[in-house]
């Protein structure tokens, strides 16, 4: 169920005078059963990249392989339905896609489109709603009567309801408050536990270090680097400036400590790690 | 001190639910107040009540001593500027300059005085080089700075930012925070600033933090006071700034709440 | 969507860009009106020359205009074919089944094609060189006399300019919702007509809900910035006729006079 990109280039309006190249020579493998975070500044091609994961965009040249399905420029729209059943896609502010009369009907929309029988669709919708913690007494309500946070979770259930092997999320935490963000990270961890491949875009490095196994850094439509969070976030501080990214907060704090004469044996990436290191140090004094 | 805003015994019902029931708060002229709370805590509703976009069921709101009523609403709004959450939904003009001009056209400022006012306002937020740009060519942070310029051009005494950074990327958020600090430096006590947010780094910039939950006032104090009550903050669905969360996990803690710069100094060898 | 040039503004500082939007609007309407009377090679040649001159004065490449014509190529072709087969007269050039193509038909078809093309080019010159707000302002100014018969011209103009402002945003939103529903298996290409029509509901409802939310937000933002009614407002972009407008009007007048001259002399 792994995903590979081989020499993928993508341009909007390819072949016209207004061709606008976005992705250049992408060669990556996204491993199964892992969480991969895609980071990079706004406009670096992250969203364009993930739209290749379920054939919303087809590579201008090169090919994308998802499990045993190959997508090239010549792939027909009809063949993509099979791919889309495998990939649950959560867009930025997904609450904007809700449309049905009830929460349950909205979440059933995907499964029904992918050929589930009505009661099968209902069952999988219900388990998806449970997974994202939408209380059962809301299932027959109109999705438009819910709070913003609840709408977001219903929309996520809509992408998870057809039980996809791959879950892709574009900045799922945008606009959520601290509690909502924590719940989201828990959901990502649960999805991983249940054996799914998760890809998510994030601007929050703290989220990346807390749940990701792999990190892909995008810059100007290229893959600048791919590696584990430990590899990527231990790079030189100047490199982060060159790609216009921040370190996780703990790393930033450690860099400032270093500038003030506190030497730490390595760069901590999480709050807990930083606190442990500082407490250890104190013991030795 | 002059009171910029006084809220007395405010009640407001929403969907058969008493969101505010006897809520009191006063904000002094020239203060920078951060109104914080988790999503759905009532903080944005409060802002809309202050500017009369929604009407309270009971209680009084006074703005610079003037009671908010149907008759006074236009005078009161002339003193308050407000920046909303969604950058796209408050951009009225076809270009940056037209957007800033919109408010000036409404107050019937003579046309020949507009260019100067527009230039000054755009300069204050660092968008003077984007005058003729159309909104869809701007980033979210840039659009929010234009929104800020649009209210600044009207010379308000109070500016309310209602989760103005919630939809922005880190770069956009940082640019707004920087702009707000510049504003405060430039206008000082002439400008009362109210920022509504659940981002504690943003709240930490304010002189005073007011935590609300479910329409009730939970804590009211300066950032050091508020951030030293870590349990209360967590109980109300909020976090502390990074320095606060770190301090909570240290075995040997400083005696009082320290912000990031102070904490780094406290941890550095020069302090030992 | 990117290649539709009609209605798109291309920023610039050419002579045409600097004209008062009212001038451009008046000249365009005069030109379209005059074109209705074109009937001979000489009048078409004169009109074409006028358009070519105007295009040159916008300092934009011809290719841009050519790209703009392409999307409506089929519309032009359809009209041309209608003219070709449905114009009676003699001599008949050839038959296609029950239809006949006559010499006047061929001439007519060519004329219609030229007329169509020139009118579209002229309108493109106006929209390409004038920002949407200025077009709305010009309409407001030109239609001001209608205020007397209680037509709310200022409101209509403001509505128009806000509508134009939201077009790119709504197009963007449509694309996003389409992507979201396609990801959930939405398909327009399967099933009978009823099923296909129903398939559009998951697209339309979020669009309407989103647009409504935007409208409410925008109303709040406008109200907070002191908007009371569209009529009692001053204007940032003041419309002033300048020297170049006089030149444009004189140029147009000369064009019209020569046009009439040609018509009278029957060339």
mmCIF file of N, CA and C in Angstrom, chain C residues 158-229:
data_model
loop_
_atom_site.group_PDB
_atom_site.id
_atom_site.type_symbol
_atom_site.label_atom_id
_atom_site.label_comp_id
_atom_site.label_asym_id
_atom_site.label_seq_id
_atom_site.Cartn_x
_atom_site.Cartn_y
_atom_site.Cartn_z
ATOM 1 N N UNK C 158 -22.648 49.626 -6.696
ATOM 2 C CA UNK C 158 -21.880 49.026 -5.598
ATOM 3 C C UNK C 158 -22.055 47.505 -5.593
ATOM 4 N N UNK C 159 -23.298 47.074 -5.825
ATOM 5 C CA UNK C 159 -23.547 45.638 -5.901
ATOM 6 C C UNK C 159 -22.727 45.014 -7.017
ATOM 7 N N UNK C 160 -22.699 45.692 -8.147
ATOM 8 C CA UNK C 160 -21.942 45.163 -9.279
ATOM 9 C C UNK C 160 -20.467 45.038 -8.934
ATOM 10 N N UNK C 161 -19.910 46.084 -8.298
ATOM 11 C CA UNK C 161 -18.469 46.036 -8.046
ATOM 12 C C UNK C 161 -18.137 44.983 -6.987
ATOM 13 N N UNK C 162 -19.027 44.789 -6.000
ATOM 14 C CA UNK C 162 -18.776 43.736 -5.007
ATOM 15 C C UNK C 162 -18.914 42.357 -5.656
ATOM 16 N N UNK C 163 -19.919 42.223 -6.524
ATOM 17 C CA UNK C 163 -20.102 40.943 -7.215
ATOM 18 C C UNK C 163 -18.849 40.606 -8.020
ATOM 19 N N UNK C 164 -18.336 41.601 -8.748
ATOM 20 C CA UNK C 164 -17.135 41.362 -9.558
ATOM 21 C C UNK C 164 -15.955 40.966 -8.679
ATOM 22 N N UNK C 165 -15.871 41.599 -7.497
ATOM 23 C CA UNK C 165 -14.780 41.339 -6.584
ATOM 24 C C UNK C 165 -14.802 39.891 -6.090
ATOM 25 N N UNK C 166 -16.025 39.321 -5.960
ATOM 26 C CA UNK C 166 -16.133 37.978 -5.406
ATOM 27 C C UNK C 166 -16.060 36.873 -6.454
ATOM 28 N N UNK C 167 -16.030 37.255 -7.737
ATOM 29 C CA UNK C 167 -16.000 36.220 -8.776
ATOM 30 C C UNK C 167 -14.796 35.279 -8.648
ATOM 31 N N UNK C 168 -13.569 35.793 -8.547
ATOM 32 C CA UNK C 168 -12.433 34.857 -8.441
ATOM 33 C C UNK C 168 -12.519 33.970 -7.195
ATOM 34 N N UNK C 169 -13.038 34.554 -6.115
ATOM 35 C CA UNK C 169 -13.149 33.811 -4.862
ATOM 36 C C UNK C 169 -14.127 32.643 -4.995
ATOM 37 N N UNK C 170 -15.264 32.917 -5.632
ATOM 38 C CA UNK C 170 -16.275 31.869 -5.770
ATOM 39 C C UNK C 170 -15.816 30.789 -6.747
ATOM 40 N N UNK C 171 -15.057 31.191 -7.763
ATOM 41 C CA UNK C 171 -14.529 30.193 -8.687
ATOM 42 C C UNK C 171 -13.568 29.261 -7.967
ATOM 43 N N UNK C 172 -12.756 29.846 -7.129
ATOM 44 C CA UNK C 172 -11.821 29.103 -6.312
ATOM 45 C C UNK C 172 -12.542 28.120 -5.398
ATOM 46 N N UNK C 173 -13.586 28.640 -4.764
ATOM 47 C CA UNK C 173 -14.370 27.839 -3.829
ATOM 48 C C UNK C 173 -15.038 26.668 -4.543
ATOM 49 N N UNK C 174 -15.579 26.936 -5.735
ATOM 50 C CA UNK C 174 -16.216 25.877 -6.513
ATOM 51 C C UNK C 174 -15.228 24.746 -6.749
ATOM 52 N N UNK C 175 -14.026 25.115 -7.145
ATOM 53 C CA UNK C 175 -12.992 24.127 -7.398
ATOM 54 C C UNK C 175 -12.697 23.300 -6.138
ATOM 55 N N UNK C 176 -12.603 23.977 -5.004
ATOM 56 C CA UNK C 176 -12.278 23.274 -3.758
ATOM 57 C C UNK C 176 -13.370 22.287 -3.378
ATOM 58 N N UNK C 177 -14.637 22.738 -3.458
ATOM 59 C CA UNK C 177 -15.739 21.848 -3.068
ATOM 60 C C UNK C 177 -15.835 20.681 -4.046
ATOM 61 N N UNK C 178 -15.611 20.987 -5.325
ATOM 62 C CA UNK C 178 -15.628 19.933 -6.332
ATOM 63 C C UNK C 178 -14.567 18.887 -5.975
ATOM 64 N N UNK C 179 -13.380 19.331 -5.616
ATOM 65 C CA UNK C 179 -12.308 18.404 -5.240
ATOM 66 C C UNK C 179 -12.705 17.564 -4.033
ATOM 67 N N UNK C 180 -13.309 18.232 -3.044
ATOM 68 C CA UNK C 180 -13.690 17.507 -1.833
ATOM 69 C C UNK C 180 -14.722 16.429 -2.158
ATOM 70 N N UNK C 181 -15.734 16.764 -2.966
ATOM 71 C CA UNK C 181 -16.779 15.778 -3.257
ATOM 72 C C UNK C 181 -16.279 14.711 -4.224
ATOM 73 N N UNK C 182 -15.391 15.075 -5.145
ATOM 74 C CA UNK C 182 -14.802 14.066 -6.028
ATOM 75 C C UNK C 182 -14.022 13.060 -5.188
ATOM 76 N N UNK C 183 -13.347 13.569 -4.148
ATOM 77 C CA UNK C 183 -12.589 12.676 -3.271
ATOM 78 C C UNK C 183 -13.524 11.718 -2.547
ATOM 79 N N UNK C 184 -14.780 12.135 -2.361
ATOM 80 C CA UNK C 184 -15.747 11.255 -1.720
ATOM 81 C C UNK C 184 -16.530 10.477 -2.782
ATOM 82 N N UNK C 185 -15.989 10.404 -3.985
ATOM 83 C CA UNK C 185 -16.568 9.541 -5.009
ATOM 84 C C UNK C 185 -17.631 10.172 -5.883
ATOM 85 N N UNK C 186 -17.826 11.496 -5.815
ATOM 86 C CA UNK C 186 -18.809 12.146 -6.675
ATOM 87 C C UNK C 186 -18.421 11.962 -8.129
ATOM 88 N N UNK C 187 -19.428 11.688 -8.962
ATOM 89 C CA UNK C 187 -19.142 11.520 -10.377
ATOM 90 C C UNK C 187 -20.265 12.125 -11.192
ATOM 91 N N UNK C 188 -19.907 12.885 -12.199
ATOM 92 C CA UNK C 188 -20.925 13.479 -13.073
ATOM 93 C C UNK C 188 -21.142 12.625 -14.313
ATOM 94 N N UNK C 189 -20.266 11.617 -14.481
ATOM 95 C CA UNK C 189 -20.257 10.962 -15.788
ATOM 96 C C UNK C 189 -20.991 9.619 -15.802
ATOM 97 N N UNK C 190 -21.647 9.270 -14.689
ATOM 98 C CA UNK C 190 -22.363 8.000 -14.721
ATOM 99 C C UNK C 190 -23.836 8.225 -14.418
ATOM 100 N N UNK C 191 -24.676 7.265 -14.867
ATOM 101 C CA UNK C 191 -26.095 7.305 -14.555
ATOM 102 C C UNK C 191 -26.882 8.139 -15.550
ATOM 103 N N UNK C 192 -28.211 8.071 -15.405
ATOM 104 C CA UNK C 192 -29.096 8.793 -16.309
ATOM 105 C C UNK C 192 -29.138 10.265 -15.970
ATOM 106 N N UNK C 193 -29.944 11.018 -16.735
ATOM 107 C CA UNK C 193 -29.984 12.481 -16.540
ATOM 108 C C UNK C 193 -30.411 12.889 -15.135
ATOM 109 N N UNK C 194 -31.364 12.146 -14.525
ATOM 110 C CA UNK C 194 -31.829 12.537 -13.184
ATOM 111 C C UNK C 194 -30.709 12.332 -12.170
ATOM 112 N N UNK C 195 -30.028 11.209 -12.285
ATOM 113 C CA UNK C 195 -28.940 10.909 -11.376
ATOM 114 C C UNK C 195 -27.836 11.961 -11.507
ATOM 115 N N UNK C 196 -27.584 12.358 -12.748
ATOM 116 C CA UNK C 196 -26.543 13.370 -12.966
ATOM 117 C C UNK C 196 -26.941 14.713 -12.379
ATOM 118 N N UNK C 197 -28.223 15.053 -12.545
ATOM 119 C CA UNK C 197 -28.693 16.329 -11.997
ATOM 120 C C UNK C 197 -28.592 16.309 -10.477
ATOM 121 N N UNK C 198 -28.904 15.148 -9.886
ATOM 122 C CA UNK C 198 -28.811 15.043 -8.420
ATOM 123 C C UNK C 198 -27.375 15.132 -7.941
ATOM 124 N N UNK C 199 -26.462 14.705 -8.789
ATOM 125 C CA UNK C 199 -25.052 14.699 -8.403
ATOM 126 C C UNK C 199 -24.536 16.103 -8.117
ATOM 127 N N UNK C 200 -25.262 17.091 -8.621
ATOM 128 C CA UNK C 200 -24.769 18.465 -8.476
ATOM 129 C C UNK C 200 -25.170 19.071 -7.118
ATOM 130 N N UNK C 201 -26.141 18.439 -6.438
ATOM 131 C CA UNK C 201 -26.608 18.965 -5.151
ATOM 132 C C UNK C 201 -25.469 19.111 -4.125
ATOM 133 N N UNK C 202 -24.618 18.073 -3.955
ATOM 134 C CA UNK C 202 -23.517 18.199 -2.982
ATOM 135 C C UNK C 202 -22.529 19.304 -3.324
ATOM 136 N N UNK C 203 -22.623 19.809 -4.543
ATOM 137 C CA UNK C 203 -21.755 20.907 -4.954
ATOM 138 C C UNK C 203 -22.452 22.245 -4.669
ATOM 139 N N UNK C 204 -23.744 22.292 -5.051
ATOM 140 C CA UNK C 204 -24.471 23.564 -4.956
ATOM 141 C C UNK C 204 -24.722 23.992 -3.517
ATOM 142 N N UNK C 205 -25.116 23.030 -2.652
ATOM 143 C CA UNK C 205 -25.469 23.430 -1.286
ATOM 144 C C UNK C 205 -24.283 24.054 -0.540
ATOM 145 N N UNK C 206 -23.119 23.384 -0.539
ATOM 146 C CA UNK C 206 -21.988 24.041 0.146
ATOM 147 C C UNK C 206 -21.642 25.396 -0.467
ATOM 148 N N UNK C 207 -21.797 25.514 -1.785
ATOM 149 C CA UNK C 207 -21.504 26.799 -2.422
ATOM 150 C C UNK C 207 -22.446 27.887 -1.933
ATOM 151 N N UNK C 208 -23.738 27.555 -1.860
ATOM 152 C CA UNK C 208 -24.717 28.534 -1.390
ATOM 153 C C UNK C 208 -24.470 28.885 0.068
ATOM 154 N N UNK C 209 -24.257 27.855 0.881
ATOM 155 C CA UNK C 209 -24.025 28.101 2.306
ATOM 156 C C UNK C 209 -22.796 28.985 2.487
ATOM 157 N N UNK C 210 -21.734 28.651 1.746
ATOM 158 C CA UNK C 210 -20.491 29.426 1.834
ATOM 159 C C UNK C 210 -20.704 30.867 1.391
ATOM 160 N N UNK C 211 -21.431 31.048 0.288
ATOM 161 C CA UNK C 211 -21.661 32.396 -0.245
ATOM 162 C C UNK C 211 -22.485 33.211 0.748
ATOM 163 N N UNK C 212 -23.464 32.540 1.377
ATOM 164 C CA UNK C 212 -24.307 33.225 2.355
ATOM 165 C C UNK C 212 -23.461 33.692 3.547
ATOM 166 N N UNK C 213 -22.581 32.794 4.013
ATOM 167 C CA UNK C 213 -21.713 33.132 5.131
ATOM 168 C C UNK C 213 -20.816 34.325 4.775
ATOM 169 N N UNK C 214 -20.273 34.273 3.547
ATOM 170 C CA UNK C 214 -19.441 35.394 3.094
ATOM 171 C C UNK C 214 -20.237 36.688 3.080
ATOM 172 N N UNK C 215 -21.473 36.596 2.584
ATOM 173 C CA UNK C 215 -22.306 37.797 2.488
ATOM 174 C C UNK C 215 -22.556 38.386 3.880
ATOM 175 N N UNK C 216 -22.832 37.497 4.860
ATOM 176 C CA UNK C 216 -23.081 37.982 6.222
ATOM 177 C C UNK C 216 -21.834 38.637 6.802
ATOM 178 N N UNK C 217 -20.692 37.961 6.618
ATOM 179 C CA UNK C 217 -19.423 38.521 7.110
ATOM 180 C C UNK C 217 -19.141 39.871 6.470
ATOM 181 N N UNK C 218 -19.351 39.924 5.160
ATOM 182 C CA UNK C 218 -19.065 41.155 4.436
ATOM 183 C C UNK C 218 -19.974 42.283 4.919
ATOM 184 N N UNK C 219 -21.242 41.941 5.152
ATOM 185 C CA UNK C 219 -22.182 42.955 5.647
ATOM 186 C C UNK C 219 -21.697 43.512 6.989
ATOM 187 N N UNK C 220 -21.214 42.618 7.870
ATOM 188 C CA UNK C 220 -20.664 43.080 9.150
ATOM 189 C C UNK C 220 -19.472 44.002 8.938
ATOM 190 N N UNK C 221 -18.552 43.578 8.064
ATOM 191 C CA UNK C 221 -17.352 44.383 7.824
ATOM 192 C C UNK C 221 -17.721 45.748 7.248
ATOM 193 N N UNK C 222 -18.721 45.777 6.362
ATOM 194 C CA UNK C 222 -19.127 47.048 5.755
ATOM 195 C C UNK C 222 -19.783 47.950 6.789
ATOM 196 N N UNK C 223 -20.638 47.343 7.616
ATOM 197 C CA UNK C 223 -21.347 48.118 8.622
ATOM 198 C C UNK C 223 -20.357 48.736 9.619
ATOM 199 N N UNK C 224 -19.366 47.928 10.017
ATOM 200 C CA UNK C 224 -18.409 48.381 11.010
ATOM 201 C C UNK C 224 -17.549 49.525 10.456
ATOM 202 N N UNK C 225 -17.387 49.556 9.131
ATOM 203 C CA UNK C 225 -16.617 50.656 8.538
ATOM 204 C C UNK C 225 -17.532 51.795 8.107
ATOM 205 N N UNK C 226 -18.700 51.863 8.730
ATOM 206 C CA UNK C 226 -19.535 53.061 8.596
ATOM 207 C C UNK C 226 -20.433 53.096 7.381
ATOM 208 N N UNK C 227 -20.682 51.954 6.764
ATOM 209 C CA UNK C 227 -21.561 51.979 5.596
ATOM 210 C C UNK C 227 -23.005 52.172 6.035
ATOM 211 N N UNK C 228 -23.670 53.193 5.468
ATOM 212 C CA UNK C 228 -25.074 53.395 5.785
ATOM 213 C C UNK C 228 -25.929 53.158 4.543
ATOM 214 N N UNK C 229 -25.699 53.953 3.520
ATOM 215 C CA UNK C 229 -26.355 53.658 2.250
ATOM 216 C C UNK C 229 -25.446 54.094 1.116
#
